[in-house]
Amino acid sequence: MNTLPPLRQPCPPGACNCERDRLLETPGTDIRILRLTRQEEKILLERLEDLKSLADLERMQQRMYEQLGIRLTIAPGPNEVRTMRGIGIHIEELPGLCRKTRQSIPAAIRRGLEKRPEIAYDLLNAHDLLGGI
């Protein structure tokens, strides 16, 4: 017996622009993102807030792409980085990704970086902004 994993429930009408229905109606599309149920999203956000290292963050980025199709880019912003807000966190457009989820993932990563600023320093150093200090 082949059972499908549970899919995310649709957002209330007019509350989101995730295009979930269009994604489901189009044959052959990648619907991995719809496997991110609200419960799974809570687990993901908790995990992103509890990062251990830069390597852990990079591993999470890779797993998010492999399992959900979410392409996440994290890099220092073009201006001076004085706070975690100066670190740019960008999620590539992805049909089926809820608007709230698109906002909560970067917020969770920033909270994780605030808990462990050494990860942010490693990120800056990886982009040679600290010049090997």
mmCIF file of N, CA and C in Angstrom:
data_model
loop_
_atom_site.group_PDB
_atom_site.id
_atom_site.type_symbol
_atom_site.label_atom_id
_atom_site.label_comp_id
_atom_site.label_asym_id
_atom_site.label_seq_id
_atom_site.Cartn_x
_atom_site.Cartn_y
_atom_site.Cartn_z
ATOM 1 N N MET A 1 0.835 -1.171 0.000
ATOM 2 C CA MET A 1 0.000 0.000 0.000
ATOM 3 C C MET A 1 0.882 1.237 0.000
ATOM 4 N N ASN A 2 0.644 2.141 -0.883
ATOM 5 C CA ASN A 2 1.441 3.344 -1.029
ATOM 6 C C ASN A 2 0.649 4.541 -0.527
ATOM 7 N N THR A 3 1.030 5.085 0.628
ATOM 8 C CA THR A 3 0.317 6.238 1.173
ATOM 9 C C THR A 3 1.169 7.480 1.009
ATOM 10 N N LEU A 4 0.518 8.577 0.706
ATOM 11 C CA LEU A 4 1.200 9.851 0.556
ATOM 12 C C LEU A 4 1.375 10.498 1.920
ATOM 13 N N PRO A 5 2.481 11.226 2.127
ATOM 14 C CA PRO A 5 2.641 11.944 3.390
ATOM 15 C C PRO A 5 1.584 13.049 3.474
ATOM 16 N N PRO A 6 1.243 13.465 4.685
ATOM 17 C CA PRO A 6 0.230 14.519 4.800
ATOM 18 C C PRO A 6 0.716 15.814 4.153
ATOM 19 N N LEU A 7 -0.205 16.520 3.516
ATOM 20 C CA LEU A 7 0.114 17.797 2.883
ATOM 21 C C LEU A 7 -0.394 18.933 3.747
ATOM 22 N N ARG A 8 0.234 20.068 3.612
ATOM 23 C CA ARG A 8 -0.156 21.257 4.369
ATOM 24 C C ARG A 8 -1.585 21.648 4.019
ATOM 25 N N GLN A 9 -2.327 22.042 5.031
ATOM 26 C CA GLN A 9 -3.697 22.506 4.823
ATOM 27 C C GLN A 9 -3.660 23.856 4.105
ATOM 28 N N PRO A 10 -4.649 24.152 3.285
ATOM 29 C CA PRO A 10 -4.650 25.435 2.577
ATOM 30 C C PRO A 10 -4.823 26.600 3.541
ATOM 31 N N CYS A 11 -4.257 27.723 3.172
ATOM 32 C CA CYS A 11 -4.409 28.954 3.946
ATOM 33 C C CYS A 11 -5.829 29.482 3.737
ATOM 34 N N PRO A 12 -6.323 30.284 4.673
ATOM 35 C CA PRO A 12 -7.651 30.880 4.470
ATOM 36 C C PRO A 12 -7.656 31.741 3.199
ATOM 37 N N PRO A 13 -8.777 31.787 2.484
ATOM 38 C CA PRO A 13 -8.846 32.577 1.249
ATOM 39 C C PRO A 13 -8.465 34.042 1.495
ATOM 40 N N GLY A 14 -7.596 34.549 0.644
ATOM 41 C CA GLY A 14 -7.175 35.942 0.724
ATOM 42 C C GLY A 14 -6.082 36.210 1.745
ATOM 43 N N ALA A 15 -5.702 35.218 2.543
ATOM 44 C CA ALA A 15 -4.689 35.421 3.576
ATOM 45 C C ALA A 15 -3.270 35.177 3.067
ATOM 46 N N CYS A 16 -3.148 34.484 1.942
ATOM 47 C CA CYS A 16 -1.825 34.100 1.472
ATOM 48 C C CYS A 16 -1.789 34.099 -0.057
ATOM 49 N N ASN A 17 -0.602 34.189 -0.589
ATOM 50 C CA ASN A 17 -0.418 34.139 -2.041
ATOM 51 C C ASN A 17 0.511 32.986 -2.424
ATOM 52 N N CYS A 18 0.370 31.859 -1.737
ATOM 53 C CA CYS A 18 1.290 30.735 -1.942
ATOM 54 C C CYS A 18 0.996 29.931 -3.209
ATOM 55 N N GLU A 19 -0.158 30.111 -3.816
ATOM 56 C CA GLU A 19 -0.531 29.409 -5.044
ATOM 57 C C GLU A 19 -0.548 27.895 -4.851
ATOM 58 N N ARG A 20 -0.974 27.441 -3.690
ATOM 59 C CA ARG A 20 -1.038 26.024 -3.367
ATOM 60 C C ARG A 20 -1.921 25.260 -4.355
ATOM 61 N N ASP A 21 -3.108 25.805 -4.637
ATOM 62 C CA ASP A 21 -4.044 25.107 -5.528
ATOM 63 C C ASP A 21 -3.479 24.968 -6.934
ATOM 64 N N ARG A 22 -2.857 26.019 -7.445
ATOM 65 C CA ARG A 22 -2.260 25.961 -8.785
ATOM 66 C C ARG A 22 -1.154 24.917 -8.830
ATOM 67 N N LEU A 23 -0.394 24.828 -7.756
ATOM 68 C CA LEU A 23 0.684 23.847 -7.676
ATOM 69 C C LEU A 23 0.131 22.423 -7.721
ATOM 70 N N LEU A 24 -0.945 22.188 -7.002
ATOM 71 C CA LEU A 24 -1.550 20.848 -6.979
ATOM 72 C C LEU A 24 -2.214 20.487 -8.302
ATOM 73 N N GLU A 25 -2.729 21.488 -9.014
ATOM 74 C CA GLU A 25 -3.438 21.245 -10.282
ATOM 75 C C GLU A 25 -2.491 20.983 -11.447
ATOM 76 N N THR A 26 -1.266 21.448 -11.346
ATOM 77 C CA THR A 26 -0.308 21.292 -12.438
ATOM 78 C C THR A 26 0.392 19.939 -12.324
ATOM 79 N N PRO A 27 0.195 19.060 -13.307
ATOM 80 C CA PRO A 27 0.829 17.745 -13.239
ATOM 81 C C PRO A 27 2.351 17.846 -13.390
ATOM 82 N N GLY A 28 3.044 17.007 -12.646
ATOM 83 C CA GLY A 28 4.501 16.937 -12.764
ATOM 84 C C GLY A 28 5.261 17.996 -11.999
ATOM 85 N N THR A 29 4.584 18.797 -11.188
ATOM 86 C CA THR A 29 5.296 19.827 -10.433
ATOM 87 C C THR A 29 5.854 19.246 -9.137
ATOM 88 N N ASP A 30 6.831 19.922 -8.605
ATOM 89 C CA ASP A 30 7.476 19.519 -7.363
ATOM 90 C C ASP A 30 6.619 20.001 -6.199
ATOM 91 N N ILE A 31 6.006 19.068 -5.476
ATOM 92 C CA ILE A 31 5.136 19.457 -4.362
ATOM 93 C C ILE A 31 5.781 19.165 -3.009
ATOM 94 N N ARG A 32 7.110 19.022 -2.984
ATOM 95 C CA ARG A 32 7.793 18.753 -1.715
ATOM 96 C C ARG A 32 7.467 19.795 -0.658
ATOM 97 N N ILE A 33 7.329 21.048 -1.060
ATOM 98 C CA ILE A 33 7.080 22.123 -0.107
ATOM 99 C C ILE A 33 5.769 21.913 0.642
ATOM 100 N N LEU A 34 4.814 21.268 0.017
ATOM 101 C CA LEU A 34 3.521 21.049 0.671
ATOM 102 C C LEU A 34 3.604 19.992 1.771
ATOM 103 N N ARG A 35 4.713 19.291 1.859
ATOM 104 C CA ARG A 35 4.915 18.334 2.952
ATOM 105 C C ARG A 35 5.243 19.043 4.262
ATOM 106 N N LEU A 36 5.528 20.333 4.188
ATOM 107 C CA LEU A 36 5.825 21.120 5.385
ATOM 108 C C LEU A 36 4.506 21.511 6.046
ATOM 109 N N THR A 37 4.006 20.610 6.873
ATOM 110 C CA THR A 37 2.761 20.889 7.594
ATOM 111 C C THR A 37 3.045 21.924 8.676
ATOM 112 N N ARG A 38 2.013 22.435 9.293
ATOM 113 C CA ARG A 38 2.198 23.432 10.352
ATOM 114 C C ARG A 38 3.004 22.855 11.516
ATOM 115 N N GLN A 39 2.765 21.596 11.851
ATOM 116 C CA GLN A 39 3.525 20.950 12.925
ATOM 117 C C GLN A 39 4.987 20.800 12.533
ATOM 118 N N GLU A 40 5.240 20.363 11.303
ATOM 119 C CA GLU A 40 6.616 20.229 10.822
ATOM 120 C C GLU A 40 7.306 21.595 10.753
ATOM 121 N N GLU A 41 6.544 22.631 10.404
ATOM 122 C CA GLU A 41 7.106 23.980 10.355
ATOM 123 C C GLU A 41 7.566 24.414 11.744
ATOM 124 N N LYS A 42 6.798 24.122 12.772
ATOM 125 C CA LYS A 42 7.191 24.477 14.139
ATOM 126 C C LYS A 42 8.493 23.787 14.517
ATOM 127 N N ILE A 43 8.615 22.515 14.143
ATOM 128 C CA ILE A 43 9.842 21.770 14.432
ATOM 129 C C ILE A 43 11.024 22.390 13.689
ATOM 130 N N LEU A 44 10.823 22.739 12.417
ATOM 131 C CA LEU A 44 11.881 23.361 11.619
ATOM 132 C C LEU A 44 12.314 24.687 12.240
ATOM 133 N N LEU A 45 11.365 25.528 12.630
ATOM 134 C CA LEU A 45 11.702 26.823 13.209
ATOM 135 C C LEU A 45 12.450 26.666 14.532
ATOM 136 N N GLU A 46 12.034 25.713 15.359
ATOM 137 C CA GLU A 46 12.750 25.452 16.611
ATOM 138 C C GLU A 46 14.180 25.017 16.324
ATOM 139 N N ARG A 47 14.337 24.185 15.310
ATOM 140 C CA ARG A 47 15.675 23.700 14.943
ATOM 141 C C ARG A 47 16.556 24.838 14.431
ATOM 142 N N LEU A 48 15.971 25.745 13.658
ATOM 143 C CA LEU A 48 16.734 26.888 13.151
ATOM 144 C C LEU A 48 17.116 27.857 14.271
ATOM 145 N N GLU A 49 16.301 27.945 15.294
ATOM 146 C CA GLU A 49 16.617 28.811 16.431
ATOM 147 C C GLU A 49 17.698 28.200 17.319
ATOM 148 N N ASP A 50 17.920 26.909 17.206
ATOM 149 C CA ASP A 50 18.861 26.212 18.067
ATOM 150 C C ASP A 50 20.099 25.756 17.293
ATOM 151 N N LEU A 51 20.612 26.613 16.429
ATOM 152 C CA LEU A 51 21.796 26.286 15.636
ATOM 153 C C LEU A 51 23.016 26.134 16.535
ATOM 154 N N LYS A 52 23.904 25.222 16.169
ATOM 155 C CA LYS A 52 25.107 24.959 16.970
ATOM 156 C C LYS A 52 26.359 25.597 16.377
ATOM 157 N N SER A 53 26.404 25.696 15.025
ATOM 158 C CA SER A 53 27.598 26.203 14.360
ATOM 159 C C SER A 53 27.236 26.631 12.937
ATOM 160 N N LEU A 54 28.197 27.233 12.256
ATOM 161 C CA LEU A 54 27.987 27.600 10.861
ATOM 162 C C LEU A 54 27.795 26.347 10.011
ATOM 163 N N ALA A 55 28.537 25.298 10.310
ATOM 164 C CA ALA A 55 28.378 24.038 9.576
ATOM 165 C C ALA A 55 26.971 23.471 9.778
ATOM 166 N N ASP A 56 26.429 23.628 10.975
ATOM 167 C CA ASP A 56 25.067 23.183 11.266
ATOM 168 C C ASP A 56 24.066 23.984 10.431
ATOM 169 N N LEU A 57 24.268 25.285 10.343
ATOM 170 C CA LEU A 57 23.405 26.134 9.522
ATOM 171 C C LEU A 57 23.479 25.725 8.055
ATOM 172 N N GLU A 58 24.669 25.485 7.558
ATOM 173 C CA GLU A 58 24.836 25.066 6.164
ATOM 174 C C GLU A 58 24.188 23.712 5.913
ATOM 175 N N ARG A 59 24.283 22.799 6.885
ATOM 176 C CA ARG A 59 23.640 21.496 6.769
ATOM 177 C C ARG A 59 22.121 21.653 6.725
ATOM 178 N N MET A 60 21.581 22.565 7.538
ATOM 179 C CA MET A 60 20.141 22.829 7.537
ATOM 180 C C MET A 60 19.702 23.399 6.186
ATOM 181 N N GLN A 61 20.501 24.301 5.620
ATOM 182 C CA GLN A 61 20.194 24.850 4.297
ATOM 183 C C GLN A 61 20.114 23.722 3.274
ATOM 184 N N GLN A 62 21.074 22.808 3.306
ATOM 185 C CA GLN A 62 21.109 21.707 2.355
ATOM 186 C C GLN A 62 19.907 20.790 2.540
ATOM 187 N N ARG A 63 19.568 20.473 3.784
ATOM 188 C CA ARG A 63 18.432 19.589 4.053
ATOM 189 C C ARG A 63 17.111 20.240 3.653
ATOM 190 N N MET A 64 16.988 21.556 3.868
ATOM 191 C CA MET A 64 15.770 22.258 3.476
ATOM 192 C C MET A 64 15.593 22.180 1.963
ATOM 193 N N TYR A 65 16.692 22.262 1.226
ATOM 194 C CA TYR A 65 16.582 22.153 -0.224
ATOM 195 C C TYR A 65 16.245 20.725 -0.634
ATOM 196 N N GLU A 66 16.946 19.751 -0.062
ATOM 197 C CA GLU A 66 16.731 18.356 -0.457
ATOM 198 C C GLU A 66 15.320 17.878 -0.123
ATOM 199 N N GLN A 67 14.823 18.237 1.060
ATOM 200 C CA GLN A 67 13.546 17.700 1.504
ATOM 201 C C GLN A 67 12.350 18.542 1.087
ATOM 202 N N LEU A 68 12.538 19.865 0.967
ATOM 203 C CA LEU A 68 11.405 20.748 0.701
ATOM 204 C C LEU A 68 11.536 21.572 -0.570
ATOM 205 N N GLY A 69 12.735 21.646 -1.127
ATOM 206 C CA GLY A 69 12.944 22.457 -2.322
ATOM 207 C C GLY A 69 13.167 23.928 -2.018
ATOM 208 N N ILE A 70 13.388 24.285 -0.750
ATOM 209 C CA ILE A 70 13.600 25.684 -0.356
ATOM 210 C C ILE A 70 15.064 26.046 -0.562
ATOM 211 N N ARG A 71 15.297 27.025 -1.427
ATOM 212 C CA ARG A 71 16.659 27.538 -1.640
ATOM 213 C C ARG A 71 16.824 28.770 -0.759
ATOM 214 N N LEU A 72 17.747 28.668 0.170
ATOM 215 C CA LEU A 72 17.977 29.704 1.162
ATOM 216 C C LEU A 72 19.392 30.237 1.009
ATOM 217 N N THR A 73 19.533 31.548 0.912
ATOM 218 C CA THR A 73 20.835 32.182 0.800
ATOM 219 C C THR A 73 21.046 33.064 2.020
ATOM 220 N N ILE A 74 22.178 32.878 2.675
ATOM 221 C CA ILE A 74 22.509 33.671 3.859
ATOM 222 C C ILE A 74 23.889 34.265 3.633
ATOM 223 N N ALA A 75 23.959 35.598 3.658
ATOM 224 C CA ALA A 75 25.223 36.279 3.427
ATOM 225 C C ALA A 75 25.161 37.670 4.051
ATOM 226 N N PRO A 76 26.310 38.253 4.345
ATOM 227 C CA PRO A 76 26.313 39.621 4.855
ATOM 228 C C PRO A 76 25.682 40.567 3.840
ATOM 229 N N GLY A 77 24.957 41.542 4.348
ATOM 230 C CA GLY A 77 24.319 42.519 3.475
ATOM 231 C C GLY A 77 25.349 43.416 2.808
ATOM 232 N N PRO A 78 24.909 44.247 1.857
ATOM 233 C CA PRO A 78 25.842 45.099 1.113
ATOM 234 C C PRO A 78 26.412 46.235 1.963
ATOM 235 N N ASN A 79 25.743 46.582 3.042
ATOM 236 C CA ASN A 79 26.213 47.664 3.910
ATOM 237 C C ASN A 79 26.907 47.081 5.138
ATOM 238 N N GLU A 80 27.301 47.947 6.013
ATOM 239 C CA GLU A 80 27.970 47.529 7.237
ATOM 240 C C GLU A 80 27.064 46.632 8.077
ATOM 241 N N VAL A 81 27.631 45.580 8.643
ATOM 242 C CA VAL A 81 26.865 44.652 9.466
ATOM 243 C C VAL A 81 27.116 45.000 10.928
ATOM 244 N N ARG A 82 26.116 45.619 11.555
ATOM 245 C CA ARG A 82 26.229 45.966 12.974
ATOM 246 C C ARG A 82 25.347 45.078 13.843
ATOM 247 N N THR A 83 24.280 44.577 13.270
ATOM 248 C CA THR A 83 23.368 43.698 13.999
ATOM 249 C C THR A 83 23.037 42.514 13.099
ATOM 250 N N MET A 84 22.248 41.606 13.622
ATOM 251 C CA MET A 84 21.839 40.448 12.828
ATOM 252 C C MET A 84 20.964 40.874 11.652
ATOM 253 N N ARG A 85 20.371 42.048 11.714
ATOM 254 C CA ARG A 85 19.574 42.561 10.597
ATOM 255 C C ARG A 85 20.451 42.858 9.383
ATOM 256 N N GLY A 86 21.749 43.049 9.593
ATOM 257 C CA GLY A 86 22.661 43.317 8.494
ATOM 258 C C GLY A 86 23.027 42.080 7.692
ATOM 259 N N ILE A 87 22.648 40.931 8.205
ATOM 260 C CA ILE A 87 22.901 39.687 7.483
ATOM 261 C C ILE A 87 21.682 39.403 6.614
ATOM 262 N N GLY A 88 21.912 39.289 5.316
ATOM 263 C CA GLY A 88 20.822 39.061 4.374
ATOM 264 C C GLY A 88 20.422 37.591 4.315
ATOM 265 N N ILE A 89 19.140 37.336 4.530
ATOM 266 C CA ILE A 89 18.605 35.979 4.448
ATOM 267 C C ILE A 89 17.518 36.024 3.386
ATOM 268 N N HIS A 90 17.752 35.332 2.280
ATOM 269 C CA HIS A 90 16.849 35.391 1.136
ATOM 270 C C HIS A 90 16.338 33.989 0.799
ATOM 271 N N ILE A 91 15.020 33.893 0.636
ATOM 272 C CA ILE A 91 14.405 32.636 0.211
ATOM 273 C C ILE A 91 13.942 32.826 -1.230
ATOM 274 N N GLU A 92 14.420 31.951 -2.103
ATOM 275 C CA GLU A 92 14.042 32.012 -3.513
ATOM 276 C C GLU A 92 12.531 31.766 -3.662
ATOM 277 N N GLU A 93 11.916 32.446 -4.628
ATOM 278 C CA GLU A 93 10.483 32.263 -4.879
ATOM 279 C C GLU A 93 10.175 30.794 -5.107
ATOM 280 N N LEU A 94 9.121 30.321 -4.450
ATOM 281 C CA LEU A 94 8.756 28.917 -4.552
ATOM 282 C C LEU A 94 7.248 28.791 -4.418
ATOM 283 N N PRO A 95 6.570 28.380 -5.488
ATOM 284 C CA PRO A 95 5.121 28.183 -5.376
ATOM 285 C C PRO A 95 4.806 27.152 -4.292
ATOM 286 N N GLY A 96 3.824 27.452 -3.471
ATOM 287 C CA GLY A 96 3.426 26.562 -2.391
ATOM 288 C C GLY A 96 3.996 26.952 -1.046
ATOM 289 N N LEU A 97 4.993 27.853 -1.035
ATOM 290 C CA LEU A 97 5.578 28.299 0.228
ATOM 291 C C LEU A 97 4.723 29.430 0.789
ATOM 292 N N CYS A 98 4.140 29.193 1.940
ATOM 293 C CA CYS A 98 3.233 30.137 2.580
ATOM 294 C C CYS A 98 3.966 31.448 2.917
ATOM 295 N N ARG A 99 3.250 32.542 2.802
ATOM 296 C CA ARG A 99 3.806 33.865 3.094
ATOM 297 C C ARG A 99 4.349 33.940 4.519
ATOM 298 N N LYS A 100 3.604 33.398 5.472
ATOM 299 C CA LYS A 100 4.041 33.439 6.869
ATOM 300 C C LYS A 100 5.300 32.611 7.076
ATOM 301 N N THR A 101 5.387 31.484 6.413
ATOM 302 C CA THR A 101 6.578 30.647 6.512
ATOM 303 C C THR A 101 7.774 31.362 5.904
ATOM 304 N N ARG A 102 7.554 32.049 4.803
ATOM 305 C CA ARG A 102 8.612 32.812 4.133
ATOM 306 C C ARG A 102 9.180 33.886 5.065
ATOM 307 N N GLN A 103 8.358 34.406 5.962
ATOM 308 C CA GLN A 103 8.805 35.414 6.916
ATOM 309 C C GLN A 103 9.393 34.792 8.186
ATOM 310 N N SER A 104 8.846 33.659 8.604
ATOM 311 C CA SER A 104 9.267 33.079 9.879
ATOM 312 C C SER A 104 10.610 32.360 9.802
ATOM 313 N N ILE A 105 10.981 31.836 8.649
ATOM 314 C CA ILE A 105 12.272 31.149 8.530
ATOM 315 C C ILE A 105 13.438 32.117 8.758
ATOM 316 N N PRO A 106 13.498 33.269 8.062
ATOM 317 C CA PRO A 106 14.596 34.206 8.353
ATOM 318 C C PRO A 106 14.574 34.718 9.793
ATOM 319 N N ALA A 107 13.391 34.931 10.353
ATOM 320 C CA ALA A 107 13.299 35.400 11.737
ATOM 321 C C ALA A 107 13.871 34.355 12.695
ATOM 322 N N ALA A 108 13.584 33.082 12.453
ATOM 323 C CA ALA A 108 14.111 32.012 13.305
ATOM 324 C C ALA A 108 15.637 31.919 13.180
ATOM 325 N N ILE A 109 16.144 32.081 11.976
ATOM 326 C CA ILE A 109 17.602 32.045 11.780
ATOM 327 C C ILE A 109 18.254 33.211 12.509
ATOM 328 N N ARG A 110 17.666 34.386 12.427
ATOM 329 C CA ARG A 110 18.219 35.548 13.140
ATOM 330 C C ARG A 110 18.208 35.324 14.654
ATOM 331 N N ARG A 111 17.136 34.737 15.173
ATOM 332 C CA ARG A 111 17.098 34.436 16.611
ATOM 333 C C ARG A 111 18.202 33.447 16.970
ATOM 334 N N GLY A 112 18.427 32.462 16.102
ATOM 335 C CA GLY A 112 19.507 31.505 16.330
ATOM 336 C C GLY A 112 20.873 32.176 16.313
ATOM 337 N N LEU A 113 21.067 33.120 15.403
ATOM 338 C CA LEU A 113 22.333 33.849 15.331
ATOM 339 C C LEU A 113 22.511 34.758 16.539
ATOM 340 N N GLU A 114 21.419 35.318 17.053
ATOM 341 C CA GLU A 114 21.515 36.158 18.246
ATOM 342 C C GLU A 114 21.866 35.337 19.476
ATOM 343 N N LYS A 115 21.377 34.098 19.533
ATOM 344 C CA LYS A 115 21.717 33.216 20.655
ATOM 345 C C LYS A 115 23.193 32.850 20.628
ATOM 346 N N ARG A 116 23.701 32.643 19.434
ATOM 347 C CA ARG A 116 25.101 32.232 19.267
ATOM 348 C C ARG A 116 25.786 33.167 18.270
ATOM 349 N N PRO A 117 26.230 34.332 18.740
ATOM 350 C CA PRO A 117 26.855 35.304 17.826
ATOM 351 C C PRO A 117 28.109 34.773 17.133
ATOM 352 N N GLU A 118 28.743 33.749 17.713
ATOM 353 C CA GLU A 118 29.944 33.201 17.068
ATOM 354 C C GLU A 118 29.620 32.626 15.693
ATOM 355 N N ILE A 119 28.382 32.181 15.490
ATOM 356 C CA ILE A 119 27.986 31.679 14.165
ATOM 357 C C ILE A 119 27.976 32.834 13.171
ATOM 358 N N ALA A 120 27.461 33.994 13.611
ATOM 359 C CA ALA A 120 27.449 35.177 12.742
ATOM 360 C C ALA A 120 28.879 35.617 12.425
ATOM 361 N N TYR A 121 29.766 35.559 13.422
ATOM 362 C CA TYR A 121 31.159 35.932 13.173
ATOM 363 C C TYR A 121 31.804 34.976 12.175
ATOM 364 N N ASP A 122 31.506 33.681 12.317
ATOM 365 C CA ASP A 122 32.037 32.700 11.362
ATOM 366 C C ASP A 122 31.496 32.953 9.959
ATOM 367 N N LEU A 123 30.225 33.338 9.872
ATOM 368 C CA LEU A 123 29.620 33.659 8.580
ATOM 369 C C LEU A 123 30.311 34.867 7.955
ATOM 370 N N LEU A 124 30.540 35.893 8.762
ATOM 371 C CA LEU A 124 31.245 37.076 8.259
ATOM 372 C C LEU A 124 32.662 36.720 7.830
ATOM 373 N N ASN A 125 33.322 35.915 8.625
ATOM 374 C CA ASN A 125 34.687 35.516 8.304
ATOM 375 C C ASN A 125 34.731 34.649 7.041
ATOM 376 N N ALA A 126 33.706 33.823 6.838
ATOM 377 C CA ALA A 126 33.647 32.998 5.631
ATOM 378 C C ALA A 126 33.535 33.862 4.382
ATOM 379 N N HIS A 127 32.966 35.053 4.537
ATOM 380 C CA HIS A 127 32.875 35.986 3.411
ATOM 381 C C HIS A 127 34.004 37.015 3.460
ATOM 382 N N ASP A 128 35.014 36.736 4.265
ATOM 383 C CA ASP A 128 36.247 37.543 4.395
ATOM 384 C C ASP A 128 35.963 38.978 4.813
ATOM 385 N N LEU A 129 34.946 39.193 5.625
ATOM 386 C CA LEU A 129 34.662 40.540 6.096
ATOM 387 C C LEU A 129 35.472 40.903 7.337
ATOM 388 N N LEU A 130 35.963 39.901 8.058
ATOM 389 C CA LEU A 130 36.772 40.201 9.226
ATOM 390 C C LEU A 130 38.259 40.137 8.896
ATOM 391 N N GLY A 131 38.586 39.740 7.698
ATOM 392 C CA GLY A 131 39.970 39.741 7.251
ATOM 393 C C GLY A 131 40.867 38.811 8.046
ATOM 394 N N GLY A 132 40.319 37.707 8.551
ATOM 395 C CA GLY A 132 41.120 36.731 9.274
ATOM 396 C C GLY A 132 41.447 37.135 10.692
ATOM 397 N N ILE A 133 40.689 38.031 11.255
ATOM 398 C CA ILE A 133 40.929 38.484 12.628
ATOM 399 C C ILE A 133 40.693 37.352 13.584
#
